PDB file of C-alpha atoms in Angstrom:
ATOM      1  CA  UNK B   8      63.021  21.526  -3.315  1.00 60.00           C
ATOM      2  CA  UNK B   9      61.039  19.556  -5.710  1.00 63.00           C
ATOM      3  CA  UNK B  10      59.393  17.625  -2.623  1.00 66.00           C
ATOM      4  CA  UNK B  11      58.367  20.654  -1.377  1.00 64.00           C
ATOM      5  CA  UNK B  12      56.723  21.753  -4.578  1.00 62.00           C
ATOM      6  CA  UNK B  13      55.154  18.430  -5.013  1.00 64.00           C
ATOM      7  CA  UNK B  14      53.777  18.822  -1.140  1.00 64.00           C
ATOM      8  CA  UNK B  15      52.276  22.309  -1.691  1.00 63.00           C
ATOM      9  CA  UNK B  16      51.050  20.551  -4.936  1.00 66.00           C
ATOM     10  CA  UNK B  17      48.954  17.650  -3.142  1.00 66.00           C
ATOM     11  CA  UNK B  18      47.787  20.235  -0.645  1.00 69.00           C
ATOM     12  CA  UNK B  19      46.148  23.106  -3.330  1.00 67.00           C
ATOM     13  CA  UNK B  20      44.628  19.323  -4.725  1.00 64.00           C
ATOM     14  CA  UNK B  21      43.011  18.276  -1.344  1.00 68.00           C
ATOM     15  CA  UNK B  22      41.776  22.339  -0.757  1.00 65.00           C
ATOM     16  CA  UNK B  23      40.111  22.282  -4.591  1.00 69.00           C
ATOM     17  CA  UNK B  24      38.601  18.644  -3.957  1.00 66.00           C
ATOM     18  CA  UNK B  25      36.878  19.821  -0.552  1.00 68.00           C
ATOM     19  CA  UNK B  26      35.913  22.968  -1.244  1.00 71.00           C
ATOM     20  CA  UNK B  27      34.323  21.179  -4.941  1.00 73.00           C
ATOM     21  CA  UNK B  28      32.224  19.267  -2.351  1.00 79.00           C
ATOM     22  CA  UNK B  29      31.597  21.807  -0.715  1.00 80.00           C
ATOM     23  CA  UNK B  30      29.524  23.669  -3.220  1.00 81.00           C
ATOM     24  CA  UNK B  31      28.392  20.416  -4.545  1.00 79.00           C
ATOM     25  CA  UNK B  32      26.199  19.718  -1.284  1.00 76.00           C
ATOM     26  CA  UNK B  33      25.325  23.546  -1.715  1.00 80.00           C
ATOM     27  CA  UNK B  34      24.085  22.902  -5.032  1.00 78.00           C
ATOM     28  CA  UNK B  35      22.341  19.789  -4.137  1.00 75.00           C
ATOM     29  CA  UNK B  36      20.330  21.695  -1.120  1.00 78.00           C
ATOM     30  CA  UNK B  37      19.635  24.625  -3.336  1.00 79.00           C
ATOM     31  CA  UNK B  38      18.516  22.312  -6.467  1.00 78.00           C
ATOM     32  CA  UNK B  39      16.771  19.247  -4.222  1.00 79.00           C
ATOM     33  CA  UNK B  40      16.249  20.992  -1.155  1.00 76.00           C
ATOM     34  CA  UNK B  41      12.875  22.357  -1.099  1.00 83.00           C
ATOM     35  CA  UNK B  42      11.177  19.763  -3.567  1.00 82.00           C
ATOM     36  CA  UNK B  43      12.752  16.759  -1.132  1.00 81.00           C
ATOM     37  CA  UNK B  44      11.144  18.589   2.213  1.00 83.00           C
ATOM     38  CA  UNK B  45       7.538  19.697   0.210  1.00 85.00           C
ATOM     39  CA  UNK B  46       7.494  16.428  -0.943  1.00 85.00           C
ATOM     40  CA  UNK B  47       7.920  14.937   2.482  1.00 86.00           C
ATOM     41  CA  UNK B  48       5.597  17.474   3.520  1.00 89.00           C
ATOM     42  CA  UNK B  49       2.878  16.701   1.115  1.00 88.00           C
ATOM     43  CA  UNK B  50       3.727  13.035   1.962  1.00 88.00           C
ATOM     44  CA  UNK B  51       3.079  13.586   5.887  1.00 90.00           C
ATOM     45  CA  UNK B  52       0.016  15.166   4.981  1.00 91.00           C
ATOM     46  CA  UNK B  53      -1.224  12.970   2.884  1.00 90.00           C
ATOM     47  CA  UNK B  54      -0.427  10.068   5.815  1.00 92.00           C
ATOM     48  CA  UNK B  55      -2.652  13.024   8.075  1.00 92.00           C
ATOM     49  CA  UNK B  56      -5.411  12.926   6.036  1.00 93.00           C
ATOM     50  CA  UNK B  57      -6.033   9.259   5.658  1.00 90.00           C
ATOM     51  CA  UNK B  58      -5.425   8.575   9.308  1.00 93.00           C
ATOM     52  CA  UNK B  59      -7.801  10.956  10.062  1.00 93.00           C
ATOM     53  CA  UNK B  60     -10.401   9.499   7.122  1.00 93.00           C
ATOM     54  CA  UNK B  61      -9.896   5.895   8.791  1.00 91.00           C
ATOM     55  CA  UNK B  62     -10.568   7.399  12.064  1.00 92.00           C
ATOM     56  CA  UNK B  63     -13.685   8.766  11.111  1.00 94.00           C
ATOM     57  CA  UNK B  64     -14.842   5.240   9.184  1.00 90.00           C
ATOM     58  CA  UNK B  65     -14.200   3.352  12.348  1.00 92.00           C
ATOM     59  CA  UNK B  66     -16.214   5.601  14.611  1.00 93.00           C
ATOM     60  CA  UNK B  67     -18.815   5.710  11.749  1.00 93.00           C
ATOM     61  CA  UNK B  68     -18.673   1.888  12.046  1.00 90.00           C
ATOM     62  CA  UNK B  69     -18.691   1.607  15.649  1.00 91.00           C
ATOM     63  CA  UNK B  70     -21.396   4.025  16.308  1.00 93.00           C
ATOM     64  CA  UNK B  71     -23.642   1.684  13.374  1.00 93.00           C
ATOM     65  CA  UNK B  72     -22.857  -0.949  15.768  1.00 90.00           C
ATOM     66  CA  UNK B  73     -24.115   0.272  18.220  1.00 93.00           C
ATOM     67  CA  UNK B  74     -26.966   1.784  16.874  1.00 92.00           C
ATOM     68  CA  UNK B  75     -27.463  -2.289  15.539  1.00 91.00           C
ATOM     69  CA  UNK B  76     -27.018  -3.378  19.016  1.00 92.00           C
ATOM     70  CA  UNK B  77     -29.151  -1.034  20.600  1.00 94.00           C
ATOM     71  CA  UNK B  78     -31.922  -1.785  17.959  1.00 93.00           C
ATOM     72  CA  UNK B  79     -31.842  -5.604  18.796  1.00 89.00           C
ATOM     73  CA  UNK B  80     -31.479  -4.984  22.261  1.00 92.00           C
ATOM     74  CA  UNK B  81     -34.989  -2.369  22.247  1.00 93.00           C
ATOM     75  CA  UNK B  82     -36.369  -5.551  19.727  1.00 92.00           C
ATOM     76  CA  UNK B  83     -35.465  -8.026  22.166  1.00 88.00           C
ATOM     77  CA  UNK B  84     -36.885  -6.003  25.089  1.00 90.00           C
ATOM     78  CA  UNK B  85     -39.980  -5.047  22.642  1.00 88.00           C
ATOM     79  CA  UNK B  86     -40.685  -8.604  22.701  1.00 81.00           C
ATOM     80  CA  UNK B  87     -40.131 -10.035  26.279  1.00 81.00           C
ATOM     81  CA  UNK B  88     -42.877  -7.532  26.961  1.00 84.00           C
ATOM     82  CA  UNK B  89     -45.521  -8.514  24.392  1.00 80.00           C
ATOM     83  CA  UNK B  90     -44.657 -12.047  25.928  1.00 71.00           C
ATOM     84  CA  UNK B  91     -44.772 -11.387  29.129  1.00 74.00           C
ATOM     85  CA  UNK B  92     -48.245  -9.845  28.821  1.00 77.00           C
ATOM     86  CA  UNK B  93     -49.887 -12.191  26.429  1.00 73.00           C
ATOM     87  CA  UNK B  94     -49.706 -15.576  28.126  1.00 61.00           C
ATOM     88  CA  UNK B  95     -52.458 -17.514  25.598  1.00 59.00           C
ATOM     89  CA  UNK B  96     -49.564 -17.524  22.705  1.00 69.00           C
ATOM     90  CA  UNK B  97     -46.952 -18.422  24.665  1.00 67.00           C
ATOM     91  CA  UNK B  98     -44.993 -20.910  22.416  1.00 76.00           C
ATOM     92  CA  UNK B  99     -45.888 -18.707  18.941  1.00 74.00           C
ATOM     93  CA  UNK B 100     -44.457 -15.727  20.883  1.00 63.00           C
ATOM     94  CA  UNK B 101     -41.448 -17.805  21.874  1.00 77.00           C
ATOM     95  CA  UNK B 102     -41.234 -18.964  18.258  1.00 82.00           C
ATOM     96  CA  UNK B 103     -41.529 -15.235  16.890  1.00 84.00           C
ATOM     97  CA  UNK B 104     -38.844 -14.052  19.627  1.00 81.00           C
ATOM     98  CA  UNK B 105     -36.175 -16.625  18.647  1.00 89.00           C
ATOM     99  CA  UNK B 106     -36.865 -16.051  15.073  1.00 91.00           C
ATOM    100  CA  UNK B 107     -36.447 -12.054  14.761  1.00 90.00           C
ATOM    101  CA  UNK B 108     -33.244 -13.156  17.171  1.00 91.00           C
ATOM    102  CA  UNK B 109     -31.569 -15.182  14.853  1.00 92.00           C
ATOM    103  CA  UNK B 110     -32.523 -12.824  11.955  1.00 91.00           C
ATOM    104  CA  UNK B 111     -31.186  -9.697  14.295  1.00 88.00           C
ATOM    105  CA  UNK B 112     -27.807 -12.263  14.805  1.00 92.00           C
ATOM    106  CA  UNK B 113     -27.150 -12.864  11.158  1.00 92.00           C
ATOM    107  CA  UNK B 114     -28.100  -9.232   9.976  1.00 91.00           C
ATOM    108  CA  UNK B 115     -25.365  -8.048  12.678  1.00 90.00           C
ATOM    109  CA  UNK B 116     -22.549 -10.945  11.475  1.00 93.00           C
ATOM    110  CA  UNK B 117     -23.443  -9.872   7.926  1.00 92.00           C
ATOM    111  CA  UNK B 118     -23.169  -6.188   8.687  1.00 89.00           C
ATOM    112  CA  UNK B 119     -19.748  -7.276  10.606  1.00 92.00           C
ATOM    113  CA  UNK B 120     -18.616  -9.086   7.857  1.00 93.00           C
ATOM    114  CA  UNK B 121     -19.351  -6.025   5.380  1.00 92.00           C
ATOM    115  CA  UNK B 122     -17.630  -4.031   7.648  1.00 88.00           C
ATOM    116  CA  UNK B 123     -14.688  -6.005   8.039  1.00 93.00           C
ATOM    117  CA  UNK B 124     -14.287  -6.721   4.780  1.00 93.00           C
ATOM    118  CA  UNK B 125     -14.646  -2.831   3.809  1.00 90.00           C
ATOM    119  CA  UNK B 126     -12.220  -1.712   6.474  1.00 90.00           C
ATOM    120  CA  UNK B 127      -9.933  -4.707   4.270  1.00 92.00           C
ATOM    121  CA  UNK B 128     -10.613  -3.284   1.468  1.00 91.00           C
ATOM    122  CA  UNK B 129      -9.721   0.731   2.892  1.00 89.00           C
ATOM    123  CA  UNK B 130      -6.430  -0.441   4.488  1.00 91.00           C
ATOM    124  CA  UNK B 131      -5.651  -2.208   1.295  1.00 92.00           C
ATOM    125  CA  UNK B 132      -6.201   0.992  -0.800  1.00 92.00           C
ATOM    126  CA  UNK B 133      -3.921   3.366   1.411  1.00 91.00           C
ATOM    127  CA  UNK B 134      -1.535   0.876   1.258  1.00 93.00           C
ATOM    128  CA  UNK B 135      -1.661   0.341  -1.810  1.00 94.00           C
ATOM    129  CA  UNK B 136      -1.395   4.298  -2.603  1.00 92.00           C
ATOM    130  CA  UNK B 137       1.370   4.909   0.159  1.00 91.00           C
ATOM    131  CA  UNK B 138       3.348   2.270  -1.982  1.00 93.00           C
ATOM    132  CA  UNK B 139       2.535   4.100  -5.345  1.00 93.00           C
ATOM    133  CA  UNK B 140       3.596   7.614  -3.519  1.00 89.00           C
ATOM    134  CA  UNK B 141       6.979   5.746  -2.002  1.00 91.00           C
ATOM    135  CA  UNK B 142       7.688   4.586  -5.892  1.00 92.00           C
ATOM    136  CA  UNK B 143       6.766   8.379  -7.310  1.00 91.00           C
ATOM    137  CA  UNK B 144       8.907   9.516  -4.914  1.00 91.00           C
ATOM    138  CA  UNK B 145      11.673   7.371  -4.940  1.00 91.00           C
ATOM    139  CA  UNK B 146      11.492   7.318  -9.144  1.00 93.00           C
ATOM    140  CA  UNK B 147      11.570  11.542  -8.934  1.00 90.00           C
ATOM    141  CA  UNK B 148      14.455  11.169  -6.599  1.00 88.00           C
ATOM    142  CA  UNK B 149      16.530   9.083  -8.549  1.00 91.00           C
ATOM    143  CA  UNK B 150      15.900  10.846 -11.869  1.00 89.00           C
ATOM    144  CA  UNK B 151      17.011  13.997 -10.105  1.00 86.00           C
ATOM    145  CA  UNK B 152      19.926  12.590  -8.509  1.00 87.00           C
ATOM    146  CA  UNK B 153      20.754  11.070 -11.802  1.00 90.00           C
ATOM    147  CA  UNK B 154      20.328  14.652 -13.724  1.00 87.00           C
ATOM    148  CA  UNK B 155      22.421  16.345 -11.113  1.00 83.00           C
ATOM    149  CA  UNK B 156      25.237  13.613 -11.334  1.00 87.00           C
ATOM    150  CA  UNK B 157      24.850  14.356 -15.400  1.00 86.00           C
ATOM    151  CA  UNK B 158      25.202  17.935 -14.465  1.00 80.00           C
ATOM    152  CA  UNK B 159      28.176  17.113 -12.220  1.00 79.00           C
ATOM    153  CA  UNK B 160      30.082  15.575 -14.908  1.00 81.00           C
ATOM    154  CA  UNK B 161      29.569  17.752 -17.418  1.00 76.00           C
ATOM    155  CA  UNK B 162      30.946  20.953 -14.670  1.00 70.00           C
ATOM    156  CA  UNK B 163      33.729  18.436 -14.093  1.00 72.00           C
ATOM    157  CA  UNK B 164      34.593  17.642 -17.766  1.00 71.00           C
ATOM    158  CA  UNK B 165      34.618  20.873 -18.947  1.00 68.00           C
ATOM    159  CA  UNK B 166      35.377  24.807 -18.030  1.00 62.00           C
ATOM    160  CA  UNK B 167      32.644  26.622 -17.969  1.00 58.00           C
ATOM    161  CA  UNK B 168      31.879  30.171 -17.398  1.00 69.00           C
ATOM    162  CA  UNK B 169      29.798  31.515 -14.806  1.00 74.00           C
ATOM    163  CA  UNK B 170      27.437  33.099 -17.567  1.00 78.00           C
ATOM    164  CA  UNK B 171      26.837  29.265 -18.844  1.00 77.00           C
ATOM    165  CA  UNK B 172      26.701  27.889 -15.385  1.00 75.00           C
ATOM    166  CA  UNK B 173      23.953  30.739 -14.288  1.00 83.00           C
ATOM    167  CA  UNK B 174      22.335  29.521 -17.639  1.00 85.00           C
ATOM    168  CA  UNK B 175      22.350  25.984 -16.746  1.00 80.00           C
ATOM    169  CA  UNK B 176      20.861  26.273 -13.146  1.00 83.00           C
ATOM    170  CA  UNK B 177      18.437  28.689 -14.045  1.00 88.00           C
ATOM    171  CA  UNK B 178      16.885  25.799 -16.793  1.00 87.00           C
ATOM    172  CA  UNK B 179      17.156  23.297 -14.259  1.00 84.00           C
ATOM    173  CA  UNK B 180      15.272  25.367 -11.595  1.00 86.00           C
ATOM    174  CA  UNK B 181      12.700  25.680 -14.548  1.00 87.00           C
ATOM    175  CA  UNK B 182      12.344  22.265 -14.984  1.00 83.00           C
ATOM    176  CA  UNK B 183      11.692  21.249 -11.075  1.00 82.00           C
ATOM    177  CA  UNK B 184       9.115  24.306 -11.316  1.00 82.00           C
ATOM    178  CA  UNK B 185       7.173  22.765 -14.247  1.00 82.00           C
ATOM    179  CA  UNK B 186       7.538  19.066 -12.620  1.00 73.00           C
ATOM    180  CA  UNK B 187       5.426  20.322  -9.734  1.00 62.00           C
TER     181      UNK B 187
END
């Protein structure tokens, strides 16, 4: 007899354990729920919107090199013609030709090199603000997971009414309004 009671015992236990969990993951997708996916969502956005930004600066960049490239190559055409036709300055014309050349060359591996070095510079800031998002985020997270496991043990330690509890969720709702 007192096995049995002991049996029916363990079993209410198990019932009030899962059905605690239970409203615990309710409670966590009611509290967390739509802060975790807006978040995500702002996040994905956010990822969106500088994609599309870095898009636009490398086909900004491209098209100014090819604008650059089509300049020297008009320059460079521009000039075998004036050569071509003026045969009594044939070595100051070859002079002038290989001289706007090299300056066309360097202007373009400067311009390159300012390109590069911006695109460095772009990739280095969305990194860099991807990882200070990923720490915001992970930071809110574990503050809120840490307030709800405060909250947990407090329902756990101690009877409360529903009045108190309504109380309780309804501040905490508060709070994640005002932290948005």
């Amino acid at each position: 007899m007192e096995d049995k009671k002991n049996a029916n015992q363990k079993t209410e236990d198990k019932a009030q354990v899962a059905n605690s969990t239970d409203e615990l993951s309710q409670l966590r997708e009611i509290l967390f729920g739509q802060t975790n996916r807006a978040f995500r969502a702002d996040l994905s956005a956010l990822e969106a919107q500088v994609e599309a930004k870095f898009s636009k600066l490398n086909a900004h960049l491209d098209k100014q090199f090819s604008d650059i490239r089509k300049l020297i190559e008009e320059q460079i055409a521009g000039l075998a013609d004036q050569l071509a036709s003026s045969n009594d300055s044939h070595e100051s014309a070859q002079a002038h030709l290989q001289n706007t050349t090299d300056k066309l060359q360097s202007e373009l591996e400067i311009a390159e090199t300012t390109a590069k070095n911006d695109n460095d510079a772009l990739e280095a800031h969305v990194v860099k603000e991807l990882e200070s998002l990923d720490n915001l985020f992970s930071k809110r997270h574990k503050e809120l997971l840490e307030r709800l496991q405060q909250v947990t043990s407090e329902l756990s330690e101690s009877k409360t009414d529903r009045k108190t509890l309504a109380n309780l969720l309804s501040t905490m709702a508060s709070n994640l309004a005002t932290d948005n």
